[in-house]
Amino acid sequence: MRTLLFALALSIFLTRTPLSAQTDLYSFPEVEEGKPKKEEPKPIEPFIQALAKRTEMPVNVLSEASEKGFGRLELIRLILIAKKAKKPLPDLIQQREKSTRFAKIAEESKVDNIAIKKEALAMLKDLEKDADKIKNEVKKSTPTAGTEEQNSPLK
């Protein structure tokens, strides 16, 4: 009986037609290579907008420094030193990126570091208020979903 079963299995195995190799195991639809998406510029932070407006410094320089990790007070101090010493702000930013202390930057620029710090702290409070105003204006001007009146026949 076993030999009969073995012979039957062997005959089935030997007589079957070989399977063709499956060329496409997972057929996914072709994806079109489209145009690369254009990155939308990041919205400028309200504080940076207020700072640029008050100090008449370029927004792109300030936002770039902010993205690199410069703090608010740090930016204000650098701007004040740049204005009083009549030095370009990007040069001072580069110095600060190299971890140069404010005392040394102020000393090289021949300005009083302590006076700059006090002035920067006072300016920071005013600028934060201005930034809040800008933020509130943006919130008022951009409608949120479901808040605008719609032309619906149910009214």
PDB file of N, CA and C in Angstrom, residues 10-103:
ATOM      1  N   LEU A  10       4.952   9.962  -6.805  1.00  0.00           N
ATOM      2  CA  LEU A  10       6.093  10.151  -7.689  1.00  0.00           C
ATOM      3  C   LEU A  10       5.645  10.407  -9.115  1.00  0.00           C
ATOM      4  N   SER A  11       4.626   9.735  -9.558  1.00  0.00           N
ATOM      5  CA  SER A  11       4.143   9.923 -10.929  1.00  0.00           C
ATOM      6  C   SER A  11       3.485  11.304 -11.092  1.00  0.00           C
ATOM      7  N   ILE A  12       2.790  11.742 -10.059  1.00  0.00           N
ATOM      8  CA  ILE A  12       2.179  13.073 -10.120  1.00  0.00           C
ATOM      9  C   ILE A  12       3.269  14.138 -10.157  1.00  0.00           C
ATOM     10  N   PHE A  13       4.278  13.951  -9.353  1.00  0.00           N
ATOM     11  CA  PHE A  13       5.368  14.926  -9.267  1.00  0.00           C
ATOM     12  C   PHE A  13       6.134  15.018 -10.591  1.00  0.00           C
ATOM     13  N   LEU A  14       6.374  13.875 -11.195  1.00  0.00           N
ATOM     14  CA  LEU A  14       7.166  13.863 -12.419  1.00  0.00           C
ATOM     15  C   LEU A  14       6.374  14.282 -13.652  1.00  0.00           C
ATOM     16  N   THR A  15       5.077  14.088 -13.648  1.00  0.00           N
ATOM     17  CA  THR A  15       4.288  14.396 -14.837  1.00  0.00           C
ATOM     18  C   THR A  15       3.697  15.797 -14.834  1.00  0.00           C
ATOM     19  N   ARG A  16       3.795  16.454 -13.767  1.00  0.00           N
ATOM     20  CA  ARG A  16       3.172  17.792 -13.744  1.00  0.00           C
ATOM     21  C   ARG A  16       3.992  18.763 -14.593  1.00  0.00           C
ATOM     22  N   THR A  17       3.344  19.791 -15.094  1.00  0.00           N
ATOM     23  CA  THR A  17       4.029  20.780 -15.925  1.00  0.00           C
ATOM     24  C   THR A  17       4.730  21.782 -15.016  1.00  0.00           C
ATOM     25  N   PRO A  18       5.898  22.139 -15.399  1.00  0.00           N
ATOM     26  CA  PRO A  18       6.623  23.096 -14.548  1.00  0.00           C
ATOM     27  C   PRO A  18       5.931  24.460 -14.549  1.00  0.00           C
ATOM     28  N   LEU A  19       5.932  25.056 -13.400  1.00  0.00           N
ATOM     29  CA  LEU A  19       5.314  26.380 -13.271  1.00  0.00           C
ATOM     30  C   LEU A  19       6.262  27.437 -13.800  1.00  0.00           C
ATOM     31  N   SER A  20       5.694  28.381 -14.484  1.00  0.00           N
ATOM     32  CA  SER A  20       6.546  29.468 -14.976  1.00  0.00           C
ATOM     33  C   SER A  20       6.830  30.423 -13.818  1.00  0.00           C
ATOM     34  N   ALA A  21       7.956  31.048 -13.902  1.00  0.00           N
ATOM     35  CA  ALA A  21       8.341  31.981 -12.835  1.00  0.00           C
ATOM     36  C   ALA A  21       7.409  33.191 -12.869  1.00  0.00           C
ATOM     37  N   GLN A  22       6.984  33.593 -11.705  1.00  0.00           N
ATOM     38  CA  GLN A  22       6.090  34.736 -11.605  1.00  0.00           C
ATOM     39  C   GLN A  22       6.933  36.005 -11.689  1.00  0.00           C
ATOM     40  N   THR A  23       6.666  36.800 -12.686  1.00  0.00           N
ATOM     41  CA  THR A  23       7.524  37.960 -12.923  1.00  0.00           C
ATOM     42  C   THR A  23       7.182  39.130 -12.006  1.00  0.00           C
ATOM     43  N   ASP A  24       5.942  39.267 -11.678  1.00  0.00           N
ATOM     44  CA  ASP A  24       5.551  40.434 -10.891  1.00  0.00           C
ATOM     45  C   ASP A  24       4.774  39.961  -9.670  1.00  0.00           C
ATOM     46  N   LEU A  25       5.481  39.795  -8.559  1.00  0.00           N
ATOM     47  CA  LEU A  25       4.816  39.319  -7.358  1.00  0.00           C
ATOM     48  C   LEU A  25       3.810  40.330  -6.823  1.00  0.00           C
ATOM     49  N   TYR A  26       4.228  41.578  -6.771  1.00  0.00           N
ATOM     50  CA  TYR A  26       3.370  42.629  -6.227  1.00  0.00           C
ATOM     51  C   TYR A  26       3.191  43.690  -7.293  1.00  0.00           C
ATOM     52  N   SER A  27       2.059  43.683  -7.878  1.00  0.00           N
ATOM     53  CA  SER A  27       1.862  44.657  -8.946  1.00  0.00           C
ATOM     54  C   SER A  27       1.203  45.902  -8.359  1.00  0.00           C
ATOM     55  N   PHE A  28       1.977  46.942  -8.344  1.00  0.00           N
ATOM     56  CA  PHE A  28       1.487  48.234  -7.891  1.00  0.00           C
ATOM     57  C   PHE A  28       1.329  49.124  -9.113  1.00  0.00           C
ATOM     58  N   PRO A  29       0.391  50.039  -9.046  1.00  0.00           N
ATOM     59  CA  PRO A  29       0.237  50.934 -10.205  1.00  0.00           C
ATOM     60  C   PRO A  29       1.471  51.819 -10.348  1.00  0.00           C
ATOM     61  N   GLU A  30       1.767  52.168 -11.583  1.00  0.00           N
ATOM     62  CA  GLU A  30       2.919  53.023 -11.837  1.00  0.00           C
ATOM     63  C   GLU A  30       2.645  54.410 -11.265  1.00  0.00           C
ATOM     64  N   VAL A  31       3.631  54.930 -10.616  1.00  0.00           N
ATOM     65  CA  VAL A  31       3.503  56.271 -10.046  1.00  0.00           C
ATOM     66  C   VAL A  31       4.187  57.240 -10.988  1.00  0.00           C
ATOM     67  N   GLU A  32       3.469  58.301 -11.312  1.00  0.00           N
ATOM     68  CA  GLU A  32       4.039  59.287 -12.222  1.00  0.00           C
ATOM     69  C   GLU A  32       5.079  60.122 -11.492  1.00  0.00           C
ATOM     70  N   GLU A  33       6.156  60.322 -12.183  1.00  0.00           N
ATOM     71  CA  GLU A  33       7.175  61.209 -11.637  1.00  0.00           C
ATOM     72  C   GLU A  33       6.724  62.624 -11.947  1.00  0.00           C
ATOM     73  N   GLY A  34       6.109  63.251 -10.983  1.00  0.00           N
ATOM     74  CA  GLY A  34       5.604  64.591 -11.187  1.00  0.00           C
ATOM     75  C   GLY A  34       6.664  65.625 -10.884  1.00  0.00           C
ATOM     76  N   LYS A  35       6.248  66.838 -11.014  1.00  0.00           N
ATOM     77  CA  LYS A  35       7.152  67.935 -10.703  1.00  0.00           C
ATOM     78  C   LYS A  35       7.383  67.953  -9.196  1.00  0.00           C
ATOM     79  N   PRO A  36       8.586  68.270  -8.784  1.00  0.00           N
ATOM     80  CA  PRO A  36       8.807  68.360  -7.344  1.00  0.00           C
ATOM     81  C   PRO A  36       7.955  69.485  -6.761  1.00  0.00           C
ATOM     82  N   LYS A  37       7.411  69.197  -5.601  1.00  0.00           N
ATOM     83  CA  LYS A  37       6.544  70.194  -4.971  1.00  0.00           C
ATOM     84  C   LYS A  37       7.385  71.376  -4.515  1.00  0.00           C
ATOM     85  N   LYS A  38       6.857  72.538  -4.796  1.00  0.00           N
ATOM     86  CA  LYS A  38       7.542  73.746  -4.345  1.00  0.00           C
ATOM     87  C   LYS A  38       7.226  73.939  -2.877  1.00  0.00           C
ATOM     88  N   GLU A  39       8.283  74.136  -2.121  1.00  0.00           N
ATOM     89  CA  GLU A  39       8.082  74.358  -0.697  1.00  0.00           C
ATOM     90  C   GLU A  39       7.584  75.780  -0.492  1.00  0.00           C
ATOM     91  N   GLU A  40       6.519  75.874   0.256  1.00  0.00           N
ATOM     92  CA  GLU A  40       6.005  77.196   0.581  1.00  0.00           C
ATOM     93  C   GLU A  40       6.899  77.795   1.648  1.00  0.00           C
ATOM     94  N   PRO A  41       7.196  79.069   1.523  1.00  0.00           N
ATOM     95  CA  PRO A  41       8.038  79.680   2.549  1.00  0.00           C
ATOM     96  C   PRO A  41       7.327  79.664   3.891  1.00  0.00           C
ATOM     97  N   LYS A  42       8.120  79.457   4.930  1.00  0.00           N
ATOM     98  CA  LYS A  42       7.539  79.438   6.264  1.00  0.00           C
ATOM     99  C   LYS A  42       7.013  80.833   6.600  1.00  0.00           C
ATOM    100  N   PRO A  43       5.888  80.887   7.284  1.00  0.00           N
ATOM    101  CA  PRO A  43       5.405  82.202   7.678  1.00  0.00           C
ATOM    102  C   PRO A  43       6.369  82.833   8.683  1.00  0.00           C
ATOM    103  N   ILE A  44       6.533  84.120   8.555  1.00  0.00           N
ATOM    104  CA  ILE A  44       7.470  84.823   9.422  1.00  0.00           C
ATOM    105  C   ILE A  44       6.834  84.984  10.797  1.00  0.00           C
ATOM    106  N   GLU A  45       7.602  84.661  11.794  1.00  0.00           N
ATOM    107  CA  GLU A  45       7.151  84.740  13.174  1.00  0.00           C
ATOM    108  C   GLU A  45       6.759  86.185  13.504  1.00  0.00           C
ATOM    109  N   PRO A  46       5.636  86.388  14.202  1.00  0.00           N
ATOM    110  CA  PRO A  46       5.191  87.751  14.521  1.00  0.00           C
ATOM    111  C   PRO A  46       6.234  88.579  15.267  1.00  0.00           C
ATOM    112  N   PHE A  47       7.001  87.943  16.155  1.00  0.00           N
ATOM    113  CA  PHE A  47       8.021  88.691  16.882  1.00  0.00           C
ATOM    114  C   PHE A  47       9.091  89.207  15.919  1.00  0.00           C
ATOM    115  N   ILE A  48       9.488  88.399  14.969  1.00  0.00           N
ATOM    116  CA  ILE A  48      10.500  88.801  13.985  1.00  0.00           C
ATOM    117  C   ILE A  48       9.955  89.933  13.125  1.00  0.00           C
ATOM    118  N   GLN A  49       8.676  89.875  12.780  1.00  0.00           N
ATOM    119  CA  GLN A  49       8.058  90.956  12.003  1.00  0.00           C
ATOM    120  C   GLN A  49       8.106  92.262  12.788  1.00  0.00           C
ATOM    121  N   ALA A  50       7.735  92.192  14.063  1.00  0.00           N
ATOM    122  CA  ALA A  50       7.733  93.391  14.903  1.00  0.00           C
ATOM    123  C   ALA A  50       9.152  93.931  15.085  1.00  0.00           C
ATOM    124  N   LEU A  51      10.106  93.043  15.278  1.00  0.00           N
ATOM    125  CA  LEU A  51      11.506  93.439  15.467  1.00  0.00           C
ATOM    126  C   LEU A  51      12.051  94.098  14.199  1.00  0.00           C
ATOM    127  N   ALA A  52      11.762  93.528  13.055  1.00  0.00           N
ATOM    128  CA  ALA A  52      12.234  94.093  11.793  1.00  0.00           C
ATOM    129  C   ALA A  52      11.632  95.469  11.544  1.00  0.00           C
ATOM    130  N   LYS A  53      10.364  95.596  11.863  1.00  0.00           N
ATOM    131  CA  LYS A  53       9.687  96.881  11.656  1.00  0.00           C
ATOM    132  C   LYS A  53      10.263  97.947  12.580  1.00  0.00           C
ATOM    133  N   ARG A  54      10.459  97.613  13.835  1.00  0.00           N
ATOM    134  CA  ARG A  54      10.940  98.590  14.811  1.00  0.00           C
ATOM    135  C   ARG A  54      12.388  98.988  14.542  1.00  0.00           C
ATOM    136  N   THR A  55      13.237  98.020  14.189  1.00  0.00           N
ATOM    137  CA  THR A  55      14.670  98.296  14.057  1.00  0.00           C
ATOM    138  C   THR A  55      15.104  98.573  12.622  1.00  0.00           C
ATOM    139  N   GLU A  56      14.179  98.408  11.672  1.00  0.00           N
ATOM    140  CA  GLU A  56      14.465  98.618  10.258  1.00  0.00           C
ATOM    141  C   GLU A  56      15.585  97.705   9.760  1.00  0.00           C
ATOM    142  N   MET A  57      15.591  96.506  10.263  1.00  0.00           N
ATOM    143  CA  MET A  57      16.542  95.492   9.825  1.00  0.00           C
ATOM    144  C   MET A  57      15.825  94.557   8.848  1.00  0.00           C
ATOM    145  N   PRO A  58      16.572  93.917   7.940  1.00  0.00           N
ATOM    146  CA  PRO A  58      15.939  93.009   6.973  1.00  0.00           C
ATOM    147  C   PRO A  58      15.316  91.788   7.658  1.00  0.00           C
ATOM    148  N   VAL A  59      14.103  91.484   7.275  1.00  0.00           N
ATOM    149  CA  VAL A  59      13.365  90.367   7.867  1.00  0.00           C
ATOM    150  C   VAL A  59      14.073  89.049   7.603  1.00  0.00           C
ATOM    151  N   ASN A  60      14.628  88.904   6.407  1.00  0.00           N
ATOM    152  CA  ASN A  60      15.258  87.619   6.071  1.00  0.00           C
ATOM    153  C   ASN A  60      16.486  87.352   6.941  1.00  0.00           C
ATOM    154  N   VAL A  61      17.259  88.379   7.277  1.00  0.00           N
ATOM    155  CA  VAL A  61      18.432  88.196   8.142  1.00  0.00           C
ATOM    156  C   VAL A  61      17.983  87.787   9.540  1.00  0.00           C
ATOM    157  N   LEU A  62      16.944  88.450  10.038  1.00  0.00           N
ATOM    158  CA  LEU A  62      16.450  88.156  11.388  1.00  0.00           C
ATOM    159  C   LEU A  62      15.814  86.770  11.471  1.00  0.00           C
ATOM    160  N   SER A  63      15.016  86.415  10.477  1.00  0.00           N
ATOM    161  CA  SER A  63      14.366  85.093  10.528  1.00  0.00           C
ATOM    162  C   SER A  63      15.395  83.978  10.364  1.00  0.00           C
ATOM    163  N   GLU A  64      16.414  84.214   9.544  1.00  0.00           N
ATOM    164  CA  GLU A  64      17.480  83.226   9.376  1.00  0.00           C
ATOM    165  C   GLU A  64      18.237  83.017  10.688  1.00  0.00           C
ATOM    166  N   ALA A  65      18.541  84.121  11.389  1.00  0.00           N
ATOM    167  CA  ALA A  65      19.239  84.018  12.672  1.00  0.00           C
ATOM    168  C   ALA A  65      18.357  83.310  13.699  1.00  0.00           C
ATOM    169  N   SER A  66      17.066  83.594  13.665  1.00  0.00           N
ATOM    170  CA  SER A  66      16.132  82.952  14.594  1.00  0.00           C
ATOM    171  C   SER A  66      16.076  81.450  14.338  1.00  0.00           C
ATOM    172  N   GLU A  67      16.072  81.054  13.065  1.00  0.00           N
ATOM    173  CA  GLU A  67      16.045  79.631  12.720  1.00  0.00           C
ATOM    174  C   GLU A  67      17.332  78.927  13.144  1.00  0.00           C
ATOM    175  N   LYS A  68      18.438  79.666  13.195  1.00  0.00           N
ATOM    176  CA  LYS A  68      19.706  79.085  13.626  1.00  0.00           C
ATOM    177  C   LYS A  68      19.755  78.905  15.136  1.00  0.00           C
ATOM    178  N   GLY A  69      18.787  79.479  15.843  1.00  0.00           N
ATOM    179  CA  GLY A  69      18.732  79.269  17.288  1.00  0.00           C
ATOM    180  C   GLY A  69      19.001  80.498  18.124  1.00  0.00           C
ATOM    181  N   PHE A  70      19.110  81.649  17.501  1.00  0.00           N
ATOM    182  CA  PHE A  70      19.320  82.874  18.266  1.00  0.00           C
ATOM    183  C   PHE A  70      18.037  83.222  19.005  1.00  0.00           C
ATOM    184  N   GLY A  71      18.183  83.610  20.257  1.00  0.00           N
ATOM    185  CA  GLY A  71      17.038  83.991  21.065  1.00  0.00           C
ATOM    186  C   GLY A  71      16.618  85.419  20.807  1.00  0.00           C
ATOM    187  N   ARG A  72      15.467  85.775  21.315  1.00  0.00           N
ATOM    188  CA  ARG A  72      14.920  87.113  21.099  1.00  0.00           C
ATOM    189  C   ARG A  72      15.825  88.191  21.673  1.00  0.00           C
ATOM    190  N   LEU A  73      16.190  88.026  22.931  1.00  0.00           N
ATOM    191  CA  LEU A  73      17.024  89.029  23.591  1.00  0.00           C
ATOM    192  C   LEU A  73      18.391  89.110  22.920  1.00  0.00           C
ATOM    193  N   GLU A  74      18.880  87.986  22.516  1.00  0.00           N
ATOM    194  CA  GLU A  74      20.174  87.923  21.839  1.00  0.00           C
ATOM    195  C   GLU A  74      20.139  88.725  20.534  1.00  0.00           C
ATOM    196  N   LEU A  75      19.072  88.561  19.761  1.00  0.00           N
ATOM    197  CA  LEU A  75      18.937  89.301  18.510  1.00  0.00           C
ATOM    198  C   LEU A  75      18.841  90.803  18.757  1.00  0.00           C
ATOM    199  N   ILE A  76      18.055  91.172  19.770  1.00  0.00           N
ATOM    200  CA  ILE A  76      17.897  92.595  20.065  1.00  0.00           C
ATOM    201  C   ILE A  76      19.237  93.202  20.461  1.00  0.00           C
ATOM    202  N   ARG A  77      19.982  92.499  21.305  1.00  0.00           N
ATOM    203  CA  ARG A  77      21.290  93.017  21.731  1.00  0.00           C
ATOM    204  C   ARG A  77      22.231  93.169  20.550  1.00  0.00           C
ATOM    205  N   LEU A  78      22.248  92.200  19.658  1.00  0.00           N
ATOM    206  CA  LEU A  78      23.104  92.294  18.477  1.00  0.00           C
ATOM    207  C   LEU A  78      22.699  93.468  17.584  1.00  0.00           C
ATOM    208  N   ILE A  79      21.400  93.684  17.442  1.00  0.00           N
ATOM    209  CA  ILE A  79      20.919  94.800  16.622  1.00  0.00           C
ATOM    210  C   ILE A  79      21.331  96.129  17.243  1.00  0.00           C
ATOM    211  N   LEU A  80      21.156  96.249  18.552  1.00  0.00           N
ATOM    212  CA  LEU A  80      21.527  97.499  19.220  1.00  0.00           C
ATOM    213  C   LEU A  80      23.022  97.785  19.097  1.00  0.00           C
ATOM    214  N   ILE A  81      23.828  96.754  19.254  1.00  0.00           N
ATOM    215  CA  ILE A  81      25.281  96.935  19.097  1.00  0.00           C
ATOM    216  C   ILE A  81      25.593  97.343  17.660  1.00  0.00           C
ATOM    217  N   ALA A  82      24.957  96.691  16.698  1.00  0.00           N
ATOM    218  CA  ALA A  82      25.200  97.004  15.287  1.00  0.00           C
ATOM    219  C   ALA A  82      24.828  98.446  14.969  1.00  0.00           C
ATOM    220  N   LYS A  83      23.702  98.897  15.484  1.00  0.00           N
ATOM    221  CA  LYS A  83      23.263 100.275  15.211  1.00  0.00           C
ATOM    222  C   LYS A  83      24.187 101.294  15.860  1.00  0.00           C
ATOM    223  N   LYS A  84      24.540 101.072  17.123  1.00  0.00           N
ATOM    224  CA  LYS A  84      25.363 102.050  17.834  1.00  0.00           C
ATOM    225  C   LYS A  84      26.804 102.070  17.319  1.00  0.00           C
ATOM    226  N   ALA A  85      27.330 100.931  16.921  1.00  0.00           N
ATOM    227  CA  ALA A  85      28.707 100.858  16.439  1.00  0.00           C
ATOM    228  C   ALA A  85      28.786 101.031  14.920  1.00  0.00           C
ATOM    229  N   LYS A  86      27.611 101.127  14.279  1.00  0.00           N
ATOM    230  CA  LYS A  86      27.543 101.247  12.824  1.00  0.00           C
ATOM    231  C   LYS A  86      28.294 100.104  12.132  1.00  0.00           C
ATOM    232  N   LYS A  87      27.999  98.892  12.604  1.00  0.00           N
ATOM    233  CA  LYS A  87      28.570  97.682  12.026  1.00  0.00           C
ATOM    234  C   LYS A  87      27.441  96.884  11.383  1.00  0.00           C
ATOM    235  N   PRO A  88      27.754  96.090  10.366  1.00  0.00           N
ATOM    236  CA  PRO A  88      26.712  95.257   9.755  1.00  0.00           C
ATOM    237  C   PRO A  88      26.282  94.122  10.697  1.00  0.00           C
ATOM    238  N   LEU A  89      24.985  93.934  10.791  1.00  0.00           N
ATOM    239  CA  LEU A  89      24.433  92.901  11.669  1.00  0.00           C
ATOM    240  C   LEU A  89      24.930  91.495  11.319  1.00  0.00           C
ATOM    241  N   PRO A  90      24.992  91.111  10.042  1.00  0.00           N
ATOM    242  CA  PRO A  90      25.471  89.747   9.741  1.00  0.00           C
ATOM    243  C   PRO A  90      26.876  89.461  10.287  1.00  0.00           C
ATOM    244  N   ASP A  91      27.730  90.480  10.328  1.00  0.00           N
ATOM    245  CA  ASP A  91      29.071  90.275  10.883  1.00  0.00           C
ATOM    246  C   ASP A  91      29.004  89.956  12.371  1.00  0.00           C
ATOM    247  N   LEU A  92      28.139  90.661  13.085  1.00  0.00           N
ATOM    248  CA  LEU A  92      27.986  90.411  14.524  1.00  0.00           C
ATOM    249  C   LEU A  92      27.349  89.049  14.773  1.00  0.00           C
ATOM    250  N   ILE A  93      26.427  88.668  13.900  1.00  0.00           N
ATOM    251  CA  ILE A  93      25.796  87.350  14.027  1.00  0.00           C
ATOM    252  C   ILE A  93      26.852  86.262  13.849  1.00  0.00           C
ATOM    253  N   GLN A  94      27.741  86.442  12.884  1.00  0.00           N
ATOM    254  CA  GLN A  94      28.809  85.463  12.676  1.00  0.00           C
ATOM    255  C   GLN A  94      29.716  85.365  13.901  1.00  0.00           C
ATOM    256  N   GLN A  95      30.023  86.501  14.503  1.00  0.00           N
ATOM    257  CA  GLN A  95      30.850  86.474  15.709  1.00  0.00           C
ATOM    258  C   GLN A  95      30.153  85.689  16.807  1.00  0.00           C
ATOM    259  N   ARG A  96      28.882  85.954  16.964  1.00  0.00           N
ATOM    260  CA  ARG A  96      28.120  85.288  18.022  1.00  0.00           C
ATOM    261  C   ARG A  96      27.997  83.789  17.747  1.00  0.00           C
ATOM    262  N   GLU A  97      27.901  83.391  16.467  1.00  0.00           N
ATOM    263  CA  GLU A  97      27.845  81.978  16.114  1.00  0.00           C
ATOM    264  C   GLU A  97      29.116  81.251  16.531  1.00  0.00           C
ATOM    265  N   LYS A  98      30.209  81.980  16.579  1.00  0.00           N
ATOM    266  CA  LYS A  98      31.488  81.397  16.993  1.00  0.00           C
ATOM    267  C   LYS A  98      31.624  81.417  18.513  1.00  0.00           C
ATOM    268  N   SER A  99      30.524  81.638  19.223  1.00  0.00           N
ATOM    269  CA  SER A  99      30.447  81.642  20.691  1.00  0.00           C
ATOM    270  C   SER A  99      31.213  82.793  21.340  1.00  0.00           C
ATOM    271  N   THR A 100      31.339  83.901  20.642  1.00  0.00           N
ATOM    272  CA  THR A 100      31.957  85.087  21.224  1.00  0.00           C
ATOM    273  C   THR A 100      30.971  85.700  22.212  1.00  0.00           C
ATOM    274  N   ARG A 101      31.447  86.030  23.395  1.00  0.00           N
ATOM    275  CA  ARG A 101      30.574  86.585  24.430  1.00  0.00           C
ATOM    276  C   ARG A 101      30.153  88.008  24.070  1.00  0.00           C
ATOM    277  N   PHE A 102      29.001  88.401  24.592  1.00  0.00           N
ATOM    278  CA  PHE A 102      28.499  89.747  24.333  1.00  0.00           C
ATOM    279  C   PHE A 102      29.446  90.810  24.864  1.00  0.00           C
ATOM    280  N   ALA A 103      30.053  90.534  25.994  1.00  0.00           N
ATOM    281  CA  ALA A 103      30.974  91.511  26.578  1.00  0.00           C
ATOM    282  C   ALA A 103      32.112  91.811  25.596  1.00  0.00           C
TER     283      ALA A 103
END
